[in-house]
XYZ file of C-alpha atoms in Angstrom:
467
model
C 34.676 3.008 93.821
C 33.238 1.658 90.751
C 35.261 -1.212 89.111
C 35.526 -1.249 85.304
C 35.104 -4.347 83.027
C 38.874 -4.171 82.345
C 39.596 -3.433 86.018
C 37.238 -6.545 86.738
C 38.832 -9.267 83.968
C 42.264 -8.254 85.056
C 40.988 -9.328 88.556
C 39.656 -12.414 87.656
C 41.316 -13.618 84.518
C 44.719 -14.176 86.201
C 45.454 -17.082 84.109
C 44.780 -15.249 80.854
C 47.755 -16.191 78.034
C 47.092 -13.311 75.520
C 46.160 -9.674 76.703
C 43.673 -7.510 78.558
C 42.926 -4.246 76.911
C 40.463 -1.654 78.523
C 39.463 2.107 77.722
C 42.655 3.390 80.014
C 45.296 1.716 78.166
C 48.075 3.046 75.294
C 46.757 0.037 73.235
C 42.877 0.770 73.263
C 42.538 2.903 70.122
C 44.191 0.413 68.023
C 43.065 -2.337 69.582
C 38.744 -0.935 68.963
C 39.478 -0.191 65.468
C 37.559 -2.097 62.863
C 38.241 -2.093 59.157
C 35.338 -0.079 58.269
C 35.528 2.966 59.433
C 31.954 3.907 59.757
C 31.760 2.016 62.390
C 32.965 3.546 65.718
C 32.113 1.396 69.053
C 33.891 1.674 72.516
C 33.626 -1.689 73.668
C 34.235 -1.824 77.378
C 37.136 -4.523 77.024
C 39.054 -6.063 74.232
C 40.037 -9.634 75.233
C 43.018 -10.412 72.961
C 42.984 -14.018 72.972
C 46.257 -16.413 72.581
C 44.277 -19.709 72.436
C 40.703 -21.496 72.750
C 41.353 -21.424 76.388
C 41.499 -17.746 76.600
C 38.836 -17.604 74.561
C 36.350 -19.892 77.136
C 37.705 -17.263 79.690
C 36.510 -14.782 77.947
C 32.802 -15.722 77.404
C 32.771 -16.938 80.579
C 33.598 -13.335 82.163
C 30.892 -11.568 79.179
C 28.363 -14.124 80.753
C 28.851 -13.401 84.159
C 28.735 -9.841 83.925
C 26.081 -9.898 82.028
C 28.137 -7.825 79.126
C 27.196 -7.933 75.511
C 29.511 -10.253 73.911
C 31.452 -9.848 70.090
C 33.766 -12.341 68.167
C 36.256 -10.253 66.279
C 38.587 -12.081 63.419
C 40.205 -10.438 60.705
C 37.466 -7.206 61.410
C 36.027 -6.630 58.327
C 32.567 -6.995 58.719
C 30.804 -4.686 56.845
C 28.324 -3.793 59.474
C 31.020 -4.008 62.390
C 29.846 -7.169 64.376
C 32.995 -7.783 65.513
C 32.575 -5.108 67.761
C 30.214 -3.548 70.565
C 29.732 -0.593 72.426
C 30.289 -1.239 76.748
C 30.746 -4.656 75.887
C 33.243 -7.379 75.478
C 35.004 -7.899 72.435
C 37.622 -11.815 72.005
C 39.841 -10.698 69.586
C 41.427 -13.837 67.712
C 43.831 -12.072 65.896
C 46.968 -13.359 68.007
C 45.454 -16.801 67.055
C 46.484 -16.685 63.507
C 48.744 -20.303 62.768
C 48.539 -21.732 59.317
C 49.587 -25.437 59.199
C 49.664 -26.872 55.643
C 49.975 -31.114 55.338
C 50.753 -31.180 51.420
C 50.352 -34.795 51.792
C 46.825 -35.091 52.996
C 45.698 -31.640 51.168
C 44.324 -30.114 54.010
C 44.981 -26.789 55.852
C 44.750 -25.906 59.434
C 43.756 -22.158 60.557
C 43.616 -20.432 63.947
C 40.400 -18.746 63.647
C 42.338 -15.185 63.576
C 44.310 -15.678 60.402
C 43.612 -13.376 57.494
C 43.416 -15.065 53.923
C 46.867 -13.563 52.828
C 48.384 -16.038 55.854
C 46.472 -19.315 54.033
C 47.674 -18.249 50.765
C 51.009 -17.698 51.703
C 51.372 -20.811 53.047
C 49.270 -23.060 50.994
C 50.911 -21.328 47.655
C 54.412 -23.087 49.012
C 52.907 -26.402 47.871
C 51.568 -25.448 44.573
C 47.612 -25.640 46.814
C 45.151 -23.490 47.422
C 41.293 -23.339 48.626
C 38.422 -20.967 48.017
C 38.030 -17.543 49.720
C 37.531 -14.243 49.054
C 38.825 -11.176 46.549
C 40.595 -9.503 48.979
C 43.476 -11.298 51.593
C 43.155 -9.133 54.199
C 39.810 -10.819 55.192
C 39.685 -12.685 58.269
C 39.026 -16.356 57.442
C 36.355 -16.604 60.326
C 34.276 -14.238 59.278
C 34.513 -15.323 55.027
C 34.443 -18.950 56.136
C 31.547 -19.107 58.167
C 29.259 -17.147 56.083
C 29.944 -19.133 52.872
C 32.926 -17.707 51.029
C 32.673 -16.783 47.335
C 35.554 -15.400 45.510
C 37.839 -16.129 42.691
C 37.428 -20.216 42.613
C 33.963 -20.526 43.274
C 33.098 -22.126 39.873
C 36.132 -24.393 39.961
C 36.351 -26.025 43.229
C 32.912 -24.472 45.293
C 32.592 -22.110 48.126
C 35.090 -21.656 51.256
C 32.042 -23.473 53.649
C 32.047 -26.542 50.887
C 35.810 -27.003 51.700
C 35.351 -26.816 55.037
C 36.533 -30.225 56.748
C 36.411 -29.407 60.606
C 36.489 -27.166 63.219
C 37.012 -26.354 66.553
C 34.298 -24.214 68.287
C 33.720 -22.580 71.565
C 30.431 -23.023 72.327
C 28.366 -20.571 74.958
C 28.874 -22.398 78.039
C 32.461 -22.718 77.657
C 32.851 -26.323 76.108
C 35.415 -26.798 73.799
C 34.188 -29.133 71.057
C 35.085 -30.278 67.472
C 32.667 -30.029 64.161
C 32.864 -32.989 61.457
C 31.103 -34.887 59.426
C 31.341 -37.287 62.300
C 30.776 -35.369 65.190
C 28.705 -32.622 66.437
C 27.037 -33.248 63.135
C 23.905 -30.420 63.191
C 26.781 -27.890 64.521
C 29.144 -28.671 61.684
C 26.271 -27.947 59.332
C 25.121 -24.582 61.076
C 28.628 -23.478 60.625
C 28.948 -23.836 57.380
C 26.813 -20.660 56.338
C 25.107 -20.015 59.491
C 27.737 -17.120 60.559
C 29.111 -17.174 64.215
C 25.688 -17.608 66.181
C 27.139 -21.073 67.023
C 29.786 -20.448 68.882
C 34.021 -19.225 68.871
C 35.456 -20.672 65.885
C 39.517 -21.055 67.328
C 40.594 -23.248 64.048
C 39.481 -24.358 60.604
C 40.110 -27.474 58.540
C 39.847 -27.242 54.798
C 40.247 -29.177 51.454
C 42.876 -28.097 49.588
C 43.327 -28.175 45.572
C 46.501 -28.469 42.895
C 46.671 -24.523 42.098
C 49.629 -22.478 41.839
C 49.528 -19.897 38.511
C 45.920 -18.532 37.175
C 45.534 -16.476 34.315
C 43.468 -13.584 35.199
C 43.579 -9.936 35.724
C 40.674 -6.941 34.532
C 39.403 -6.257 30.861
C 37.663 -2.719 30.954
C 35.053 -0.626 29.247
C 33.618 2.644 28.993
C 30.976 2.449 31.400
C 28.793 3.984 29.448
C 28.830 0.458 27.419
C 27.754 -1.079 30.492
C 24.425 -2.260 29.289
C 26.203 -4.497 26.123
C 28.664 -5.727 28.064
C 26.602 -7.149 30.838
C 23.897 -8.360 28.774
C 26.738 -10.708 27.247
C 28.402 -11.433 30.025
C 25.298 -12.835 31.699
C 24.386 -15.469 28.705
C 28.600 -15.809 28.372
C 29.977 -16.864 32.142
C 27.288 -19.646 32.828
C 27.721 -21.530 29.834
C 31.481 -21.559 30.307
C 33.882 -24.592 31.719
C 34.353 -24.558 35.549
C 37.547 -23.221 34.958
C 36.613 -19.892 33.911
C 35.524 -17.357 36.412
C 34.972 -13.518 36.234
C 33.226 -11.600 38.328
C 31.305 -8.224 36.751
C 32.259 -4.634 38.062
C 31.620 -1.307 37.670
C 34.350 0.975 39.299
C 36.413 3.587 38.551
C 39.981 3.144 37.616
C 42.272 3.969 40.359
C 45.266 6.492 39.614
C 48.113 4.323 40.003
C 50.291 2.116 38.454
C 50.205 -0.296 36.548
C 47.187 1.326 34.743
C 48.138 3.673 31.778
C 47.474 7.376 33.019
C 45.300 7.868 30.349
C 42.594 5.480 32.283
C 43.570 6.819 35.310
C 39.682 8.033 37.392
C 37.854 6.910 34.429
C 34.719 5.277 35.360
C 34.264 1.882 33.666
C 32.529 -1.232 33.783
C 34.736 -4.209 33.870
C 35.220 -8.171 34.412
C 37.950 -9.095 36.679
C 39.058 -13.042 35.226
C 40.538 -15.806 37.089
C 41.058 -19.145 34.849
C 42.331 -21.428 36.884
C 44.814 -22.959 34.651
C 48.175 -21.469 33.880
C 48.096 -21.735 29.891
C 47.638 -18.193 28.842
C 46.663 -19.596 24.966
C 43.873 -21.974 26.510
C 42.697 -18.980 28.446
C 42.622 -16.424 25.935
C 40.693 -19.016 23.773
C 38.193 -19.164 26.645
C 37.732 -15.976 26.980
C 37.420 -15.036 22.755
C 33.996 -15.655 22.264
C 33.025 -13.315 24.833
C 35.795 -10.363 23.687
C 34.529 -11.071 19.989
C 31.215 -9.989 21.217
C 31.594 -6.830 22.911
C 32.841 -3.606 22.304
C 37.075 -3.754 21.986
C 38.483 -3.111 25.459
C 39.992 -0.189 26.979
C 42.024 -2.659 28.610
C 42.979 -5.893 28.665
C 44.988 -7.283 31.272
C 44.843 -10.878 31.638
C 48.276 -12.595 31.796
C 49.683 -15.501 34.340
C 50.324 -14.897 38.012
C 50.467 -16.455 41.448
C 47.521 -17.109 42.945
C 48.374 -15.210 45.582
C 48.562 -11.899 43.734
C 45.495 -12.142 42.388
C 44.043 -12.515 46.057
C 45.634 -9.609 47.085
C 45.100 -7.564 43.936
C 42.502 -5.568 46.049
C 44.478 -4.953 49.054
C 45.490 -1.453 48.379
C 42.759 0.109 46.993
C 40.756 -0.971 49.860
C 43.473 -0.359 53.406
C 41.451 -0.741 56.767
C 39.874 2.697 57.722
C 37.916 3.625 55.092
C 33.909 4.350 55.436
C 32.265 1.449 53.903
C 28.257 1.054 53.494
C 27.048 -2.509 51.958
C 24.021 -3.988 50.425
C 23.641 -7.349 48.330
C 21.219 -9.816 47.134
C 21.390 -13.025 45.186
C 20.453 -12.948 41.817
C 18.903 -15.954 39.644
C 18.490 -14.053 36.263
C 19.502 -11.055 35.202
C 16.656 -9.959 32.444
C 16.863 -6.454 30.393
C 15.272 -4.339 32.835
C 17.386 -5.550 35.310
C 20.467 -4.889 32.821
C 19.293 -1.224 32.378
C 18.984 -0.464 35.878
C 22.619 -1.341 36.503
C 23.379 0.196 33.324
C 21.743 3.459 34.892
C 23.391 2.879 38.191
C 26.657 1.638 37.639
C 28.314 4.564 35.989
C 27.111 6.830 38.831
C 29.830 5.141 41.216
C 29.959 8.446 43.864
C 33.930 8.101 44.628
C 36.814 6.203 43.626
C 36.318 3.393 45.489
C 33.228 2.892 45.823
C 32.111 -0.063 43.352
C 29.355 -2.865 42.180
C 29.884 -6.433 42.081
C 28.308 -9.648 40.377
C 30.112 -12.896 41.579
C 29.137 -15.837 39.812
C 28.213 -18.786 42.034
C 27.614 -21.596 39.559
C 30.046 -24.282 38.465
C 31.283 -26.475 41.826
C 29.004 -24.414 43.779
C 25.722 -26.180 42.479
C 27.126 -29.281 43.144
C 25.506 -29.467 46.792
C 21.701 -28.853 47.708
C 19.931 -26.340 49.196
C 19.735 -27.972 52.213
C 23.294 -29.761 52.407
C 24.814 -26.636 54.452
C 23.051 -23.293 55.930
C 24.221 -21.842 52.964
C 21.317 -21.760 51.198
C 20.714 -20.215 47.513
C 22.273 -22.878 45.805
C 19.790 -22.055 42.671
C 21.218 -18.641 42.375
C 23.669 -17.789 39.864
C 24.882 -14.321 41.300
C 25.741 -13.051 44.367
C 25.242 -9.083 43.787
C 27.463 -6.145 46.375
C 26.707 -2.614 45.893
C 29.551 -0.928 48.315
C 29.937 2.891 48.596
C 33.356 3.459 49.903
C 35.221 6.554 50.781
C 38.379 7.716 53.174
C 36.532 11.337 54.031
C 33.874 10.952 56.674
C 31.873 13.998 55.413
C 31.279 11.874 52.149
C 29.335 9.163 54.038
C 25.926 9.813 53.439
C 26.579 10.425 49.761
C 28.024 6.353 49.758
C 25.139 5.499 51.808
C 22.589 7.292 49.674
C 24.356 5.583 46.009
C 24.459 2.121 47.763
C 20.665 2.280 48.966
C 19.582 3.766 45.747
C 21.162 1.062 44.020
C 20.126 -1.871 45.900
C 16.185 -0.592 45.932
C 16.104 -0.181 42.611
C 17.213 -3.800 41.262
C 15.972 -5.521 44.892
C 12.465 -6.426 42.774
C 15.211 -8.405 40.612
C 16.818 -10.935 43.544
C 16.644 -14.065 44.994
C 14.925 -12.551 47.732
C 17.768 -13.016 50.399
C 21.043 -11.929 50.195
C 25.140 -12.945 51.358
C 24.941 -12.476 55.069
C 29.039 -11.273 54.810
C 27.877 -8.498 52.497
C 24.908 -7.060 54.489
C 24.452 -4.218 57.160
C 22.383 -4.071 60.564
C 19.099 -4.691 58.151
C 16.808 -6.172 60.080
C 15.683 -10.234 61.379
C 13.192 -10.425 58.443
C 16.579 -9.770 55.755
C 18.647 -12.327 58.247
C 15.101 -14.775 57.535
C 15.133 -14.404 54.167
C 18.887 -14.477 53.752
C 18.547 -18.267 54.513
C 15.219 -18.823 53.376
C 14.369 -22.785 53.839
C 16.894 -23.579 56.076
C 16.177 -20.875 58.786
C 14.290 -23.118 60.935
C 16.497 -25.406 61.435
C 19.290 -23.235 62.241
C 17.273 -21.574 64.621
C 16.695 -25.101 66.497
C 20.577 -25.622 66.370
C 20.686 -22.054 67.970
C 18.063 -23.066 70.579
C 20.319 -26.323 71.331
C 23.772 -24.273 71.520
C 22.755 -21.106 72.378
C 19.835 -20.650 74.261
C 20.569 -17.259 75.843
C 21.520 -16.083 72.192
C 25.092 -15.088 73.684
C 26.393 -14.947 70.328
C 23.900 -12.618 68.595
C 26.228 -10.090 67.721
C 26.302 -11.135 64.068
C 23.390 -11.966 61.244
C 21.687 -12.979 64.139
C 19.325 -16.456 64.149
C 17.133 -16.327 66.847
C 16.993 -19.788 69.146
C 13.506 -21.081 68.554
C 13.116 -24.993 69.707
C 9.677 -25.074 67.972
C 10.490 -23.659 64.936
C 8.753 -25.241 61.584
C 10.419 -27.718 59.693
């Protein structure tokens, strides 16, 4: 009788603390699912892991049965690399502590926590570090591929407040990534994705935040083409302390917009200043309202950090289909402004969206070359995500988003936010970290040799690559 993968680590993984899940077991739908929808995969076994140890175990038993091996944290991966079909999947999720020391500003975070967790915890303390636009995002995931979000212009991107961590690596050693030690491994991680290795905690920087002022101002999207053009020259020029991030979307039919905005499609700029004076804001924020259009809305007032991190969370629940593409962006001339002008207001569904994050400010304090995070001379990161609940409306996403992208790719950096792309291909992953590839790839070669972790962005181990 043939012996399953589940039947096998069950067997052999007697000391396991957290739980084995296989194909035959009550648990096994749930425990497969992915955030994105689109993505269906039947891995073989789902190794839900209750510490670093477990998760050692768990390579250990992918390697020597030869099974295709994925890291799964919070599961949002666009492109579902947190998953595999017939293959083994360590599931961090149980491993999901949040430690704050107030005193020494600095967070600790299992490598399964979701953002809404840190900001939670960190909010208690009046702190807070860089992440994402949406809390429930897995830190691993965010973290490791850079992190842009709200704070980016005020205090840098997640990987440039990332102090430390602890990392499985692919032969089962536990080790710890610092500025001090395991040096070339500490810089791979920060940008480099997870083709380093299991990351079971994080140590970030924290900063003085408790209230922002921020929330959405919207316009017909038919004024899309004034509103970016001014919104380009506006957000670069501005203090650290202003952020806003460039949409179109369509409004969604809920509270607490009016019903009379309710499906309309509109171009928008969601704000985050990272002070709480509402009067310094709005003065911020004047020269740029005085030059556009008047608003449909405007709905900028004080709040908790935390509720602007998790402003997204319902419009976008886990199970939705979900098809990315992105690209960094240096300018942003007319023609580009046209095309997204053309584009924008064509949003296929409800959800479905465009975004321009700004990644200026704190995040051009560090060069190229300081992290694997590379485009530190762009000044956009650009997302173009079709989104829908219905399956059957998944090629019309797809179609939108690829449309989209094509049409203002001629306009990028070149590369784009490894978080924010699909299954697109080793030259995309290449030019995604353009100068710094080669070195990553030696890293790889050091760490990795037999490319165990390649489920992800994946940087091929090359020992001779180029400088």
């Amino acid at each position: 009788m043939t012996i399953t993968p589940a039947q096998a680590a069950t067997r052999e993984l007697a000391d396991f603390s957290g739980e084995l899940i296989g194909p035959q077991d009550s648990a096994y739908a749930e425990a497969r699912a992915v955030y994105n929808a689109m993505i269906d995969r039947r891995p073989a076994l789902v190794a839900r892991c209750a510490d670093a140890a477990d998760v050692t175990r768990t390579i250990g038993f992918a390697r020597r049965h030869g099974l295709p091996l994925a890291v799964r944290g919070g599961g949002h991966h666009g492109a579902g690399l947190g998953t595999c079909d017939g293959g083994v999947v360590a599931d961090l999720s149980p491993m999901n502590a949040v430690e704050v020391d107030a005193a020494a500003r600095t967070v600790r975070v299992g490598g399964g926590a979701t953002w809404g967790l840190v900001d939670a915890a960190t909010h208690e303390h009046g702190l807070a570090t860089p992440s994402g636009i949406i809390s429930t995002t897995g830190v691993g995931g965010l973290a490791l591929g850079g992190g842009l979000g709200h704070l980016t212009r005020r205090f840098g991107l997640t990987v440039d407040n990332l102090l430390a961590a602890d990392v499985v690596l692919a032969d089962g050693t536990q080790v710890r990534a610092d500025a001090d030690e395991n040096t070339d491994l500490y810089w791979a991680i920060r940008g480099g994705g997870g083709n380093f290795g299991a990351v079971t905690a994080f140590t970030f920087r924290l900063h003085e935040l408790a209230t922002v002022v921020a929330g959405p101002t919207f316009w017909p999207a038919e004024q899309g083409a004034e509103v970016l053009a001014a919104y380009r020259d506006f957000i670069p020029s501005q203090p650290r302390d202003v952020n806003g991030f460039f949409m179109y979307a369509t409004v969604p039919p809920a509270p607490p917009f009016p019903e009379e905005l309710h499906l309309r499609k509109v171009c928008a700029v969601v704000w985050c200043h990272t002070h709480d004076d509402a009067e310094a804001a709005g003065r911020a924020m004047a020269p740029f309202l005085d030059a556009v259009p008047e608003p449909l809305l405007h709905a900028v007032a004080p709040m908790p950090h935390p509720a602007l991190q998790s402003m997204f969370d319902g419009l976008y629940p886990p199970g939705d289909q979900w098809y990315w593409r992105a690209d960094f962006v240096r300018d942003i001339p007319d023609e580009a402004v046209a095309l997204h002008a053309k584009f924008g207001p064509e949003v296929p569904s409800m959800q479905s969206t465009m975004h321009l994050y700004p990644i200026d400010g704190a995040a051009h304090d560090h060069a190229a070359s300081d992290t694997a995070f590379h485009y530190r001379d762009s000044r956009w990161a650009s997302v173009y995500a079709g989104v829908d609940p219905d399956p059957a409306n998944a090629r019309l996403i797809k179609r939108w988003t690829v449309d989209y992208f094509e049409a203002l790719h001629p306009f990028s950096a070149g590369g784009a936010y490894v978080n924010m792309m699909m299954d697109e291909g080793q030259e995309r992953v290449r030019a995604g970290y353009r100068g710094n590839y080669a070195r990553l790839a030696r890293i790889k070669a050091a760490l990795d040799p037999e490319n165990v972790f390649r489920l992800n962005q994946n940087i091929e181990p090359d020992p001779a690559a180029g400088p």
